[in-house]
Every structure is written in structure tokens, then in C-alpha cells.
Amino acid sequence: MNISAVLLAGGESRRMGKDKATLLFCGKPLWEIQLEVLRRLEPAEIFISARSDPAWRPDDVQFIADIPPSRGPLSGLAASLANIPTTHLLALAIDMPLMTENYLRTLCDHIEPDRGVVPKTVHGVEPLAAIYPREAAIEFREALMGTDFSLQTLTRRQVESGKLREIPVTEQDQTLFLNVNELSDMPAL
């Protein structure tokens, strides 16, 4: 598979009050759950993107610093796209513990040369569980220099330009995109 993967772990966890990556879910920290999912996909390489190198990062996973100043996941995706030697980058947020290897494999089946995929739920696109073509790096860099740091806006433009294709998420797969922003989100998962 000519794809790289990045675990996006650069959030400030303001609503959570502590580092989401170390939050336990089903007895394991979120970072470990997400890395296991990515490893089973057997990408060419796996990165962890954050503002600073996390203490929990395994030695066999490369750290990529978010491009400062921090603009949320946009900074991490821009830095990761700039560093991949492969044709595509699979992005996965640290706080989506219900995401599965099978779903991500389905996304991989839909990529094309110079074109990635972004899932579309009833709430909009899901840019933090998506696959971007290396060519998208230019738009990510430009977005960092602008004033609109919304991934929704950026992915919409990439869909319109043909660099991304929206993949509708079935009703049964909607729960895969639930994320943990506050401790009160844990019981719902």
C-alpha cells in the first residue's frame, strides 16, 4: 500500500481538561487504540503529529511537529503532507476510538492517483478520518497563510477541485465518527 498514516494528537484538550491521548477507553489509552488500528493497515509509515513530541510516542513511530502557530488539525495535516514520500496520507484523530480497521480499509479502496477520499456523514464531512493525496499539500499550506482555518472549508474546496471525493457514510457507520471531547462523552461511547 503506497500510503502513509498520521495520528493527529495535537489538540489542546481544553474541554477535556487533560491530554486526550492518555484517556483510558476500554482499559487502553486512546493513543494505543488508534495506533493499533493504523498498524493493522500496514501503511508504509506512521507519524504522530502534535505540537510537541509526546512522552507516550513509541520509538518506531516518527514525530512530526505541527506547523506553528497552531491552527488545530490543519497545522498537523499540513506538516504531515509535506513529509510523506507516498502518494496518499491517511489521517486519523486521536479521539475517535470507535473507528475500525475495516472502515479505513474501505476508504483506502476508494483512493485514486492524485485523489483522496473524505467520509460524509449527516453532519458534514469528516476530515479527521480521511485520506488526502500528496498534491493537497499546496492547499493546506495556503490555508495556513490565510484567515480561514476550517477543515470543512478546505475539504469542500478540495472536493470541488477533484482532489477529494466524498464517500457517504451509511447509517450503521455513523457511530464510528463519535469523538471524545469531554469526560461526559465517555459513557455515550
mmCIF file of C-alpha atoms in Angstrom:
data_model
loop_
_atom_site.group_PDB
_atom_site.id
_atom_site.type_symbol
_atom_site.label_atom_id
_atom_site.label_comp_id
_atom_site.label_asym_id
_atom_site.label_seq_id
_atom_site.Cartn_x
_atom_site.Cartn_y
_atom_site.Cartn_z
ATOM 1 C CA MET A 1 0.000 0.000 0.000
ATOM 2 C CA ASN A 2 1.547 3.293 -1.085
ATOM 3 C CA ILE A 3 0.089 5.241 1.782
ATOM 4 C CA SER A 4 1.373 6.916 4.928
ATOM 5 C CA ALA A 5 -0.699 7.365 8.069
ATOM 6 C CA VAL A 6 -0.779 10.104 10.675
ATOM 7 C CA LEU A 7 -2.301 10.023 14.125
ATOM 8 C CA LEU A 8 -3.404 13.585 14.881
ATOM 9 C CA ALA A 9 -2.693 14.191 18.559
ATOM 10 C CA GLY A 10 -2.045 17.919 18.704
ATOM 11 C CA GLY A 11 -5.249 19.132 20.318
ATOM 12 C CA GLU A 12 -5.139 21.209 23.478
ATOM 13 C CA SER A 13 -7.894 19.125 25.115
ATOM 14 C CA ARG A 14 -9.335 22.299 26.677
ATOM 15 C CA ARG A 15 -12.808 20.830 27.133
ATOM 16 C CA MET A 16 -11.374 17.555 28.415
ATOM 17 C CA GLY A 17 -9.097 19.219 30.954
ATOM 18 C CA LYS A 18 -6.311 16.671 30.353
ATOM 19 C CA ASP A 19 -4.465 15.088 27.450
ATOM 20 C CA LYS A 20 -6.998 13.046 25.453
ATOM 21 C CA ALA A 21 -4.288 10.744 24.178
ATOM 22 C CA THR A 22 -3.794 9.217 27.634
ATOM 23 C CA LEU A 23 -7.504 8.875 28.408
ATOM 24 C CA LEU A 24 -8.450 5.245 29.002
ATOM 25 C CA PHE A 25 -11.112 3.684 26.804
ATOM 26 C CA CYS A 26 -11.909 0.001 27.355
ATOM 27 C CA GLY A 27 -8.805 -0.214 29.531
ATOM 28 C CA LYS A 28 -6.344 1.241 26.997
ATOM 29 C CA PRO A 29 -5.143 4.792 26.341
ATOM 30 C CA LEU A 30 -6.624 6.359 23.201
ATOM 31 C CA TRP A 31 -3.197 6.699 21.588
ATOM 32 C CA GLU A 32 -2.611 2.951 21.864
ATOM 33 C CA ILE A 33 -6.029 2.065 20.429
ATOM 34 C CA GLN A 34 -5.573 4.340 17.435
ATOM 35 C CA LEU A 35 -2.002 3.236 16.715
ATOM 36 C CA GLU A 36 -3.097 -0.407 16.772
ATOM 37 C CA VAL A 37 -5.757 0.363 14.161
ATOM 38 C CA LEU A 38 -3.239 2.187 11.964
ATOM 39 C CA ARG A 39 -0.593 -0.549 12.326
ATOM 40 C CA ARG A 40 -3.049 -3.235 11.184
ATOM 41 C CA LEU A 41 -3.459 -1.289 7.937
ATOM 42 C CA GLU A 42 0.286 -1.737 7.314
ATOM 43 C CA PRO A 43 0.971 1.699 5.853
ATOM 44 C CA ALA A 44 4.430 2.495 4.519
ATOM 45 C CA GLU A 45 4.988 4.618 7.645
ATOM 46 C CA ILE A 46 3.107 6.031 10.606
ATOM 47 C CA PHE A 47 3.545 9.514 12.018
ATOM 48 C CA ILE A 48 2.260 11.203 15.128
ATOM 49 C CA SER A 49 1.516 14.867 14.641
ATOM 50 C CA ALA A 50 1.344 17.179 17.657
ATOM 51 C CA ARG A 51 2.699 20.496 18.866
ATOM 52 C CA SER A 52 5.434 18.761 20.841
ATOM 53 C CA ASP A 53 6.763 15.222 20.867
ATOM 54 C CA PRO A 54 4.501 13.259 23.238
ATOM 55 C CA ALA A 55 6.154 11.223 26.018
ATOM 56 C CA TRP A 56 3.975 8.244 25.115
ATOM 57 C CA ARG A 57 5.143 8.058 21.462
ATOM 58 C CA PRO A 58 6.609 4.630 20.634
ATOM 59 C CA ASP A 59 10.155 4.674 19.260
ATOM 60 C CA ASP A 60 9.111 3.122 15.956
ATOM 61 C CA VAL A 61 6.694 5.956 15.150
ATOM 62 C CA GLN A 62 8.062 9.195 13.725
ATOM 63 C CA PHE A 63 7.067 12.529 15.277
ATOM 64 C CA ILE A 64 6.071 15.424 13.021
ATOM 65 C CA ALA A 65 5.664 18.812 14.666
ATOM 66 C CA ASP A 66 2.574 20.814 13.753
ATOM 67 C CA ILE A 67 3.403 23.854 11.664
ATOM 68 C CA PRO A 68 3.270 26.837 14.050
ATOM 69 C CA PRO A 69 1.362 28.825 15.008
ATOM 70 C CA SER A 70 -1.108 26.123 15.860
ATOM 71 C CA ARG A 71 -4.223 26.174 13.719
ATOM 72 C CA GLY A 72 -5.628 22.942 15.103
ATOM 73 C CA PRO A 73 -5.522 19.827 12.938
ATOM 74 C CA LEU A 74 -4.868 21.970 9.858
ATOM 75 C CA SER A 75 -1.303 22.526 11.157
ATOM 76 C CA GLY A 76 -0.735 18.817 11.698
ATOM 77 C CA LEU A 77 -2.134 17.781 8.341
ATOM 78 C CA ALA A 78 -0.076 20.421 6.514
ATOM 79 C CA ALA A 79 3.124 19.261 8.228
ATOM 80 C CA SER A 80 2.354 15.603 7.586
ATOM 81 C CA LEU A 81 1.516 16.080 3.902
ATOM 82 C CA ALA A 82 4.793 17.968 3.474
ATOM 83 C CA ASN A 83 6.735 14.978 4.838
ATOM 84 C CA ILE A 84 5.211 11.935 3.154
ATOM 85 C CA PRO A 85 7.155 10.017 0.495
ATOM 86 C CA THR A 86 4.000 8.110 -0.504
ATOM 87 C CA THR A 87 1.137 9.169 -2.767
ATOM 88 C CA HIS A 88 -1.506 9.467 -0.031
ATOM 89 C CA LEU A 89 -1.875 10.274 3.662
ATOM 90 C CA LEU A 90 -4.469 8.612 5.862
ATOM 91 C CA ALA A 91 -5.360 10.914 8.758
ATOM 92 C CA LEU A 92 -6.932 9.670 11.980
ATOM 93 C CA ALA A 93 -7.811 11.772 15.013
ATOM 94 C CA ILE A 94 -6.746 10.534 18.434
ATOM 95 C CA ASP A 95 -10.260 10.994 19.818
ATOM 96 C CA MET A 96 -12.254 8.637 17.555
ATOM 97 C CA PRO A 97 -11.873 5.349 19.447
ATOM 98 C CA LEU A 98 -14.714 3.594 17.623
ATOM 99 C CA MET A 99 -13.065 3.891 14.196
ATOM 100 C CA THR A 100 -12.242 0.487 12.752
ATOM 101 C CA GLU A 101 -9.582 -1.020 10.560
ATOM 102 C CA ASN A 102 -12.290 -2.314 8.216
ATOM 103 C CA TYR A 103 -13.788 1.120 7.669
ATOM 104 C CA LEU A 104 -10.377 2.664 6.992
ATOM 105 C CA ARG A 105 -9.596 -0.165 4.549
ATOM 106 C CA THR A 106 -12.834 0.677 2.741
ATOM 107 C CA LEU A 107 -11.617 4.264 2.408
ATOM 108 C CA CYS A 108 -8.297 3.001 1.054
ATOM 109 C CA ASP A 109 -10.192 1.046 -1.611
ATOM 110 C CA HIS A 110 -11.639 4.315 -2.946
ATOM 111 C CA ILE A 111 -8.463 6.333 -3.453
ATOM 112 C CA GLU A 112 -7.213 7.078 -6.947
ATOM 113 C CA PRO A 113 -3.999 8.606 -8.262
ATOM 114 C CA ASP A 114 -3.950 12.278 -7.202
ATOM 115 C CA ARG A 115 -7.331 11.901 -5.459
ATOM 116 C CA GLY A 116 -8.217 11.086 -1.873
ATOM 117 C CA VAL A 117 -11.455 10.469 -0.029
ATOM 118 C CA VAL A 118 -13.337 12.136 2.782
ATOM 119 C CA PRO A 119 -16.295 10.490 4.537
ATOM 120 C CA LYS A 120 -19.539 12.462 4.594
ATOM 121 C CA THR A 121 -21.934 11.926 7.500
ATOM 122 C CA VAL A 122 -25.294 13.554 8.182
ATOM 123 C CA HIS A 123 -23.309 16.290 9.990
ATOM 124 C CA GLY A 124 -20.900 17.065 7.157
ATOM 125 C CA VAL A 125 -17.530 15.784 6.028
ATOM 126 C CA GLU A 126 -15.161 14.070 8.444
ATOM 127 C CA PRO A 127 -11.701 15.445 7.598
ATOM 128 C CA LEU A 128 -10.043 13.780 10.601
ATOM 129 C CA ALA A 129 -10.662 10.259 9.316
ATOM 130 C CA ALA A 130 -9.864 10.809 5.659
ATOM 131 C CA ILE A 131 -7.224 10.124 3.030
ATOM 132 C CA TYR A 132 -5.502 13.024 1.274
ATOM 133 C CA PRO A 133 -3.412 12.940 -1.892
ATOM 134 C CA ARG A 134 0.112 14.319 -1.572
ATOM 135 C CA GLU A 135 -0.901 17.060 -4.034
ATOM 136 C CA ALA A 136 -3.262 18.517 -1.420
ATOM 137 C CA ALA A 137 -0.231 19.832 0.482
ATOM 138 C CA ILE A 138 -0.313 23.065 -1.504
ATOM 139 C CA GLU A 139 -3.866 23.952 -0.414
ATOM 140 C CA PHE A 140 -3.080 23.075 3.204
ATOM 141 C CA ARG A 141 -0.070 25.424 3.184
ATOM 142 C CA GLU A 142 -2.133 28.179 1.577
ATOM 143 C CA ALA A 143 -4.892 27.730 4.166
ATOM 144 C CA LEU A 144 -2.338 28.168 6.965
ATOM 145 C CA MET A 145 -1.326 31.513 5.471
ATOM 146 C CA GLY A 146 -4.924 32.698 5.174
ATOM 147 C CA THR A 147 -7.573 33.579 7.733
ATOM 148 C CA ASP A 148 -9.982 30.635 7.402
ATOM 149 C CA PHE A 149 -8.556 27.598 9.216
ATOM 150 C CA SER A 150 -11.675 25.475 8.861
ATOM 151 C CA LEU A 151 -11.070 21.966 7.572
ATOM 152 C CA GLN A 152 -14.689 21.906 6.416
ATOM 153 C CA THR A 153 -13.980 24.825 4.078
ATOM 154 C CA LEU A 154 -10.697 23.368 2.873
ATOM 155 C CA THR A 155 -12.088 19.898 2.205
ATOM 156 C CA ARG A 156 -15.099 21.376 0.406
ATOM 157 C CA ARG A 157 -12.715 23.227 -1.933
ATOM 158 C CA GLN A 158 -10.730 20.029 -2.493
ATOM 159 C CA VAL A 159 -13.907 18.121 -3.333
ATOM 160 C CA GLU A 160 -14.839 20.853 -5.826
ATOM 161 C CA SER A 161 -11.361 20.754 -7.417
ATOM 162 C CA GLY A 162 -11.412 16.936 -7.662
ATOM 163 C CA LYS A 163 -8.586 16.239 -5.191
ATOM 164 C CA LEU A 164 -11.039 14.616 -2.779
ATOM 165 C CA ARG A 165 -14.099 12.505 -3.313
ATOM 166 C CA GLU A 166 -16.888 12.391 -0.739
ATOM 167 C CA ILE A 167 -17.847 8.905 0.410
ATOM 168 C CA PRO A 168 -21.320 8.768 2.006
ATOM 169 C CA VAL A 169 -21.287 7.160 5.456
ATOM 170 C CA THR A 170 -24.011 4.595 5.994
ATOM 171 C CA GLU A 171 -26.356 4.942 8.934
ATOM 172 C CA GLN A 172 -24.738 1.978 10.683
ATOM 173 C CA ASP A 173 -21.243 3.510 10.322
ATOM 174 C CA GLN A 174 -22.186 6.952 11.707
ATOM 175 C CA THR A 175 -21.105 5.906 15.233
ATOM 176 C CA LEU A 176 -17.527 5.304 14.060
ATOM 177 C CA PHE A 177 -17.082 9.075 13.948
ATOM 178 C CA LEU A 178 -18.139 9.794 17.526
ATOM 179 C CA ASN A 179 -15.341 11.574 19.300
ATOM 180 C CA VAL A 180 -14.320 12.231 22.852
ATOM 181 C CA ASN A 181 -14.155 15.945 23.667
ATOM 182 C CA GLU A 182 -15.283 15.887 27.280
ATOM 183 C CA LEU A 183 -15.295 13.271 30.022
ATOM 184 C CA SER A 184 -19.085 13.247 29.777
ATOM 185 C CA ASP A 185 -18.717 11.857 26.212
ATOM 186 C CA MET A 186 -17.242 8.607 27.526
ATOM 187 C CA PRO A 187 -20.472 6.960 28.741
ATOM 188 C CA ALA A 188 -22.129 7.613 25.358
ATOM 189 C CA LEU A 189 -19.385 5.604 23.657
#
